[in-house]
PDB file of C-alpha atoms in Angstrom:
ATOM      1  CA  UNK A 147     108.523 110.897 137.255  1.00 49.00           C
ATOM      2  CA  UNK A 148     107.505 114.412 135.680  1.00 47.00           C
ATOM      3  CA  UNK A 149     104.848 116.681 137.145  1.00 48.00           C
ATOM      4  CA  UNK A 150     102.484 117.719 134.450  1.00 48.00           C
ATOM      5  CA  UNK A 151     100.039 120.626 135.154  1.00 46.00           C
ATOM      6  CA  UNK A 152      97.010 120.488 132.429  1.00 44.00           C
ATOM      7  CA  UNK A 153      96.438 124.249 132.270  1.00 46.00           C
ATOM      8  CA  UNK A 154      99.491 125.596 131.767  1.00 51.00           C
ATOM      9  CA  UNK A 155     100.478 123.529 128.816  1.00 65.00           C
ATOM     10  CA  UNK A 156      98.962 123.221 124.934  1.00 79.00           C
ATOM     11  CA  UNK A 157      97.401 119.458 124.171  1.00 84.00           C
ATOM     12  CA  UNK A 158     100.961 119.360 121.955  1.00 90.00           C
ATOM     13  CA  UNK A 159     102.914 120.100 125.000  1.00 92.00           C
ATOM     14  CA  UNK A 160     101.265 118.211 126.990  1.00 95.00           C
ATOM     15  CA  UNK A 161     101.293 115.073 124.814  1.00 95.00           C
ATOM     16  CA  UNK A 162     105.584 115.726 124.240  1.00 93.00           C
ATOM     17  CA  UNK A 163     105.305 115.784 127.989  1.00 95.00           C
ATOM     18  CA  UNK A 164     103.859 112.712 128.912  1.00 96.00           C
ATOM     19  CA  UNK A 165     105.141 110.913 126.148  1.00 96.00           C
ATOM     20  CA  UNK A 166     108.721 111.614 127.692  1.00 95.00           C
ATOM     21  CA  UNK A 167     107.619 110.499 131.027  1.00 97.00           C
ATOM     22  CA  UNK A 168     106.339 106.983 130.018  1.00 97.00           C
ATOM     23  CA  UNK A 169     109.603 106.601 128.308  1.00 97.00           C
ATOM     24  CA  UNK A 170     111.462 107.531 131.675  1.00 96.00           C
ATOM     25  CA  UNK A 171     108.811 105.051 133.184  1.00 97.00           C
ATOM     26  CA  UNK A 172     109.504 102.408 130.880  1.00 98.00           C
ATOM     27  CA  UNK A 173     113.336 102.655 131.211  1.00 97.00           C
ATOM     28  CA  UNK A 174     113.101 102.658 135.061  1.00 98.00           C
ATOM     29  CA  UNK A 175     110.760  99.552 135.034  1.00 98.00           C
ATOM     30  CA  UNK A 176     113.477  97.340 133.019  1.00 98.00           C
ATOM     31  CA  UNK A 177     116.362  98.622 135.078  1.00 98.00           C
ATOM     32  CA  UNK A 178     114.507  97.628 138.296  1.00 97.00           C
ATOM     33  CA  UNK A 179     112.920  94.280 136.656  1.00 97.00           C
ATOM     34  CA  UNK A 180     114.682  93.285 133.882  1.00 98.00           C
ATOM     35  CA  UNK A 181     113.032  91.745 130.643  1.00 98.00           C
ATOM     36  CA  UNK A 182     110.223  89.925 132.098  1.00 98.00           C
ATOM     37  CA  UNK A 183     106.651  89.532 131.456  1.00 98.00           C
ATOM     38  CA  UNK A 184     106.240  91.023 134.736  1.00 98.00           C
ATOM     39  CA  UNK A 185     108.066  93.755 133.829  1.00 98.00           C
ATOM     40  CA  UNK A 186     106.075  94.162 130.423  1.00 98.00           C
ATOM     41  CA  UNK A 187     103.051  94.129 132.102  1.00 98.00           C
ATOM     42  CA  UNK A 188     103.880  97.164 134.448  1.00 98.00           C
ATOM     43  CA  UNK A 189     104.964  99.110 131.365  1.00 98.00           C
ATOM     44  CA  UNK A 190     101.516  98.107 129.328  1.00 98.00           C
ATOM     45  CA  UNK A 191     100.113  99.754 132.769  1.00 98.00           C
ATOM     46  CA  UNK A 192     102.072 102.911 131.793  1.00 98.00           C
ATOM     47  CA  UNK A 193     101.080 102.959 128.294  1.00 98.00           C
ATOM     48  CA  UNK A 194      97.078 102.326 129.078  1.00 98.00           C
ATOM     49  CA  UNK A 195      97.572 105.728 131.477  1.00 97.00           C
ATOM     50  CA  UNK A 196      98.692 107.259 128.375  1.00 97.00           C
ATOM     51  CA  UNK A 197      96.029 105.913 126.203  1.00 97.00           C
ATOM     52  CA  UNK A 198      93.626 106.927 128.541  1.00 96.00           C
ATOM     53  CA  UNK A 199      93.813 110.676 127.211  1.00 95.00           C
ATOM     54  CA  UNK A 200      92.556 109.952 123.501  1.00 95.00           C
ATOM     55  CA  UNK A 201      92.182 113.925 123.273  1.00 94.00           C
ATOM     56  CA  UNK A 202      95.701 114.053 123.133  1.00 95.00           C
ATOM     57  CA  UNK A 203      95.871 111.955 120.369  1.00 95.00           C
ATOM     58  CA  UNK A 204      93.304 113.261 117.909  1.00 91.00           C
ATOM     59  CA  UNK A 205      92.044 111.754 114.356  1.00 90.00           C
ATOM     60  CA  UNK A 206      92.775 115.395 113.254  1.00 90.00           C
ATOM     61  CA  UNK A 207      97.082 114.719 114.200  1.00 93.00           C
ATOM     62  CA  UNK A 208      96.961 110.821 113.377  1.00 94.00           C
ATOM     63  CA  UNK A 209      94.259 110.322 110.670  1.00 93.00           C
ATOM     64  CA  UNK A 210      94.204 106.900 109.258  1.00 93.00           C
ATOM     65  CA  UNK A 211      95.300 106.361 105.648  1.00 90.00           C
ATOM     66  CA  UNK A 212      93.157 107.005 102.865  1.00 88.00           C
ATOM     67  CA  UNK A 213      91.741 103.746 101.810  1.00 84.00           C
ATOM     68  CA  UNK A 214      90.964 105.296  98.141  1.00 83.00           C
ATOM     69  CA  UNK A 215      95.438 105.296  98.300  1.00 85.00           C
ATOM     70  CA  UNK A 216      96.202 101.637  98.445  1.00 82.00           C
ATOM     71  CA  UNK A 217      97.465 101.739 101.834  1.00 87.00           C
ATOM     72  CA  UNK A 218      96.162  99.855 104.918  1.00 90.00           C
ATOM     73  CA  UNK A 219      98.034 101.182 107.488  1.00 92.00           C
ATOM     74  CA  UNK A 220      99.698 104.661 108.595  1.00 94.00           C
ATOM     75  CA  UNK A 221     102.584 104.490 111.670  1.00 95.00           C
ATOM     76  CA  UNK A 222     103.492 107.609 113.337  1.00 96.00           C
ATOM     77  CA  UNK A 223     106.603 107.706 115.525  1.00 95.00           C
ATOM     78  CA  UNK A 224     105.698 109.715 118.525  1.00 95.00           C
ATOM     79  CA  UNK A 225     109.012 110.017 120.214  1.00 94.00           C
ATOM     80  CA  UNK A 226     112.461 111.278 118.803  1.00 82.00           C
ATOM     81  CA  UNK A 227     115.682 109.429 118.308  1.00 80.00           C
ATOM     82  CA  UNK A 228     117.090 106.688 115.721  1.00 74.00           C
ATOM     83  CA  UNK A 229     117.750 104.156 118.671  1.00 81.00           C
ATOM     84  CA  UNK A 230     116.348 103.039 122.128  1.00 93.00           C
ATOM     85  CA  UNK A 231     112.905 102.756 123.064  1.00 97.00           C
ATOM     86  CA  UNK A 232     110.697 103.591 120.304  1.00 97.00           C
ATOM     87  CA  UNK A 233     106.955 104.569 120.325  1.00 98.00           C
ATOM     88  CA  UNK A 234     104.660 104.796 117.696  1.00 97.00           C
ATOM     89  CA  UNK A 235     100.642 105.130 117.063  1.00 97.00           C
ATOM     90  CA  UNK A 236      99.676 102.782 114.170  1.00 95.00           C
ATOM     91  CA  UNK A 237      96.468 103.279 112.811  1.00 95.00           C
ATOM     92  CA  UNK A 238      94.948 100.179 110.564  1.00 95.00           C
ATOM     93  CA  UNK A 239      92.234  99.876 108.206  1.00 95.00           C
ATOM     94  CA  UNK A 240      89.555  97.215 108.713  1.00 94.00           C
ATOM     95  CA  UNK A 241      90.123  93.812 107.126  1.00 93.00           C
ATOM     96  CA  UNK A 242      94.144  94.770 107.508  1.00 94.00           C
ATOM     97  CA  UNK A 243      96.016  91.478 108.129  1.00 94.00           C
ATOM     98  CA  UNK A 244      99.941  90.456 108.883  1.00 95.00           C
ATOM     99  CA  UNK A 245     101.444  87.023 108.517  1.00 96.00           C
ATOM    100  CA  UNK A 246     102.894  85.745 111.784  1.00 97.00           C
ATOM    101  CA  UNK A 247     105.956  87.222 112.812  1.00 97.00           C
ATOM    102  CA  UNK A 248     108.391  88.097 116.046  1.00 97.00           C
ATOM    103  CA  UNK A 249     109.595  91.184 116.776  1.00 96.00           C
ATOM    104  CA  UNK A 250     113.738  90.661 117.848  1.00 96.00           C
ATOM    105  CA  UNK A 251     112.795  93.236 120.600  1.00 98.00           C
ATOM    106  CA  UNK A 252     109.945  93.452 123.537  1.00 98.00           C
ATOM    107  CA  UNK A 253     106.914  95.016 122.414  1.00 98.00           C
ATOM    108  CA  UNK A 254     103.587  96.171 124.195  1.00 98.00           C
ATOM    109  CA  UNK A 255     100.393  97.461 122.051  1.00 98.00           C
ATOM    110  CA  UNK A 256      97.684  99.188 124.084  1.00 98.00           C
ATOM    111  CA  UNK A 257      94.396 100.539 122.338  1.00 97.00           C
ATOM    112  CA  UNK A 258      93.247 104.125 122.115  1.00 97.00           C
ATOM    113  CA  UNK A 259      90.528 103.346 119.951  1.00 95.00           C
ATOM    114  CA  UNK A 260      89.306 100.329 118.264  1.00 95.00           C
ATOM    115  CA  UNK A 261      90.120  96.631 118.133  1.00 96.00           C
ATOM    116  CA  UNK A 262      92.337  94.126 116.310  1.00 95.00           C
ATOM    117  CA  UNK A 263      92.910  90.574 116.957  1.00 97.00           C
ATOM    118  CA  UNK A 264      95.710  88.933 118.036  1.00 98.00           C
ATOM    119  CA  UNK A 265      96.645  85.314 117.203  1.00 98.00           C
ATOM    120  CA  UNK A 266      99.532  84.514 119.558  1.00 98.00           C
ATOM    121  CA  UNK A 267     101.328  80.935 118.159  1.00 98.00           C
ATOM    122  CA  UNK A 268     104.205  78.876 119.495  1.00 97.00           C
ATOM    123  CA  UNK A 269     106.867  77.071 117.308  1.00 97.00           C
ATOM    124  CA  UNK A 270     106.462  73.346 117.247  1.00 97.00           C
ATOM    125  CA  UNK A 271     109.238  72.543 115.257  1.00 96.00           C
ATOM    126  CA  UNK A 272     113.035  71.478 116.796  1.00 95.00           C
ATOM    127  CA  UNK A 273     114.681  74.481 115.078  1.00 94.00           C
ATOM    128  CA  UNK A 274     116.981  72.760 113.084  1.00 96.00           C
ATOM    129  CA  UNK A 275     116.267  74.371 109.660  1.00 96.00           C
ATOM    130  CA  UNK A 276     117.270  77.745 109.551  1.00 93.00           C
ATOM    131  CA  UNK A 277     114.676  78.413 106.656  1.00 96.00           C
ATOM    132  CA  UNK A 278     111.978  76.349 107.806  1.00 97.00           C
ATOM    133  CA  UNK A 279     109.793  76.128 110.662  1.00 97.00           C
ATOM    134  CA  UNK A 280     106.021  75.190 111.883  1.00 97.00           C
ATOM    135  CA  UNK A 281     103.893  76.629 114.221  1.00 98.00           C
ATOM    136  CA  UNK A 282     100.425  76.518 115.674  1.00 98.00           C
ATOM    137  CA  UNK A 283      97.974  78.720 117.241  1.00 98.00           C
ATOM    138  CA  UNK A 284      98.308  78.808 121.015  1.00 98.00           C
ATOM    139  CA  UNK A 285      95.753  81.520 121.796  1.00 98.00           C
ATOM    140  CA  UNK A 286      94.020  84.848 120.480  1.00 98.00           C
ATOM    141  CA  UNK A 287      93.714  88.017 122.228  1.00 98.00           C
ATOM    142  CA  UNK A 288      91.244  90.871 121.101  1.00 97.00           C
ATOM    143  CA  UNK A 289      93.324  94.090 121.594  1.00 97.00           C
ATOM    144  CA  UNK A 290      91.065  97.090 123.087  1.00 96.00           C
ATOM    145  CA  UNK A 291      90.714 100.322 125.176  1.00 97.00           C
ATOM    146  CA  UNK A 292      91.404  98.400 128.528  1.00 96.00           C
ATOM    147  CA  UNK A 293      92.726  95.137 127.099  1.00 98.00           C
ATOM    148  CA  UNK A 294      96.647  95.054 126.117  1.00 98.00           C
ATOM    149  CA  UNK A 295      98.987  92.474 125.025  1.00 98.00           C
ATOM    150  CA  UNK A 296     102.665  92.069 125.169  1.00 98.00           C
ATOM    151  CA  UNK A 297     105.431  90.216 123.925  1.00 98.00           C
ATOM    152  CA  UNK A 298     109.164  88.833 124.464  1.00 98.00           C
ATOM    153  CA  UNK A 299     111.322  89.183 121.487  1.00 98.00           C
ATOM    154  CA  UNK A 300     110.938  85.751 120.115  1.00 97.00           C
ATOM    155  CA  UNK A 301     107.148  85.543 121.031  1.00 98.00           C
ATOM    156  CA  UNK A 302     105.287  85.155 117.663  1.00 98.00           C
ATOM    157  CA  UNK A 303     101.779  86.693 116.850  1.00 98.00           C
ATOM    158  CA  UNK A 304      99.776  87.953 113.615  1.00 97.00           C
ATOM    159  CA  UNK A 305      97.396  90.880 113.491  1.00 96.00           C
ATOM    160  CA  UNK A 306      93.647  90.900 111.974  1.00 96.00           C
ATOM    161  CA  UNK A 307      91.458  94.129 111.996  1.00 95.00           C
ATOM    162  CA  UNK A 308      88.202  92.741 112.313  1.00 88.00           C
ATOM    163  CA  UNK A 309      86.361  95.931 113.433  1.00 83.00           C
ATOM    164  CA  UNK A 310      84.505  98.143 111.311  1.00 88.00           C
ATOM    165  CA  UNK A 311      86.756 101.406 112.150  1.00 91.00           C
ATOM    166  CA  UNK A 312      90.345 101.980 111.600  1.00 94.00           C
ATOM    167  CA  UNK A 313      92.682 101.444 115.119  1.00 95.00           C
ATOM    168  CA  UNK A 314      94.377 103.870 116.684  1.00 97.00           C
ATOM    169  CA  UNK A 315      97.115 101.792 118.769  1.00 97.00           C
ATOM    170  CA  UNK A 316     100.148 102.032 120.370  1.00 98.00           C
ATOM    171  CA  UNK A 317     103.052 100.211 119.753  1.00 98.00           C
ATOM    172  CA  UNK A 318     106.221 100.089 122.231  1.00 98.00           C
ATOM    173  CA  UNK A 319     109.399  98.427 121.286  1.00 98.00           C
ATOM    174  CA  UNK A 320     112.633  98.285 122.700  1.00 98.00           C
ATOM    175  CA  UNK A 321     114.357  99.498 119.171  1.00 96.00           C
ATOM    176  CA  UNK A 322     113.189 101.172 116.433  1.00 95.00           C
ATOM    177  CA  UNK A 323     111.358  98.732 113.995  1.00 93.00           C
ATOM    178  CA  UNK A 324     113.956  99.840 111.018  1.00 90.00           C
ATOM    179  CA  UNK A 325     116.856  98.449 113.162  1.00 93.00           C
ATOM    180  CA  UNK A 326     115.247  94.934 113.857  1.00 94.00           C
ATOM    181  CA  UNK A 327     117.141  93.170 111.165  1.00 91.00           C
ATOM    182  CA  UNK A 328     116.432  89.780 112.722  1.00 93.00           C
ATOM    183  CA  UNK A 329     113.067  89.856 112.811  1.00 95.00           C
ATOM    184  CA  UNK A 330     111.350  86.602 111.389  1.00 96.00           C
ATOM    185  CA  UNK A 331     107.485  85.870 109.533  1.00 97.00           C
ATOM    186  CA  UNK A 332     106.559  82.716 109.065  1.00 97.00           C
ATOM    187  CA  UNK A 333     104.649  81.973 105.867  1.00 95.00           C
ATOM    188  CA  UNK A 334     103.886  79.184 104.699  1.00 95.00           C
ATOM    189  CA  UNK A 335     106.008  76.711 106.660  1.00 96.00           C
ATOM    190  CA  UNK A 336     108.747  79.195 105.305  1.00 97.00           C
ATOM    191  CA  UNK A 337     110.718  81.702 107.571  1.00 97.00           C
ATOM    192  CA  UNK A 338     111.642  85.007 106.302  1.00 96.00           C
ATOM    193  CA  UNK A 339     113.102  88.489 106.813  1.00 92.00           C
ATOM    194  CA  UNK A 340     110.246  90.088 108.018  1.00 89.00           C
ATOM    195  CA  UNK A 341     111.222  93.403 107.678  1.00 87.00           C
ATOM    196  CA  UNK A 342     112.828  93.075 104.304  1.00 86.00           C
ATOM    197  CA  UNK A 343     109.390  91.215 103.012  1.00 86.00           C
ATOM    198  CA  UNK A 344     106.517  92.204 105.039  1.00 84.00           C
ATOM    199  CA  UNK A 345     107.358  96.064 106.622  1.00 78.00           C
ATOM    200  CA  UNK A 346     105.419  98.653 105.959  1.00 71.00           C
ATOM    201  CA  UNK A 347     108.489 101.008 105.839  1.00 64.00           C
ATOM    202  CA  UNK A 348     106.911 104.746 105.609  1.00 66.00           C
ATOM    203  CA  UNK A 349     106.868 106.023 109.648  1.00 73.00           C
ATOM    204  CA  UNK A 350     105.688 109.596 109.399  1.00 72.00           C
ATOM    205  CA  UNK A 351     107.385 111.391 112.382  1.00 63.00           C
ATOM    206  CA  UNK A 352     105.292 113.633 114.839  1.00 66.00           C
ATOM    207  CA  UNK A 353     106.935 116.995 116.021  1.00 48.00           C
TER     208      UNK A 353
END
């Protein structure tokens, strides 16, 4: 693990170093434990340690979308690279929702600020029709500081920002969102290609 001396670094430098340390820890956990729910819980613990340094991820550096623009979400990529593990910092406006969807990779979500309701679903059909599916609500998790959530590739959830303030949440994925061609959405009994129909495509890179 990288040793970081706060007294000898700027906030931006320390942010970069801590993000690099998180990615290294994540690789080490997956290499040691494989892709399991227990491994994702360990990754969530590491990501919560990063989220506990909100001064490194200020609203000045990661502002929410301008409500007057019509955008309801802003996504920042905070580690470089076009493949491999991808860390984003998302800001969603109150009222933002998504349809139920999977990720086509593992995912861990941890809050820096704000809360979002995650509804987690299970499929109840026999998966014999590639274009249709039925799902039912399994549980709800309010993701806020101290309460993370994690998903295996086929897990299904939807997001609902019910609080009064924009969120600022880490989303850590096994692969970059733009590469997840097998990602599925579930809408009124239909299966849709989520990246094609619902993904907010603009990602702002943070140097």
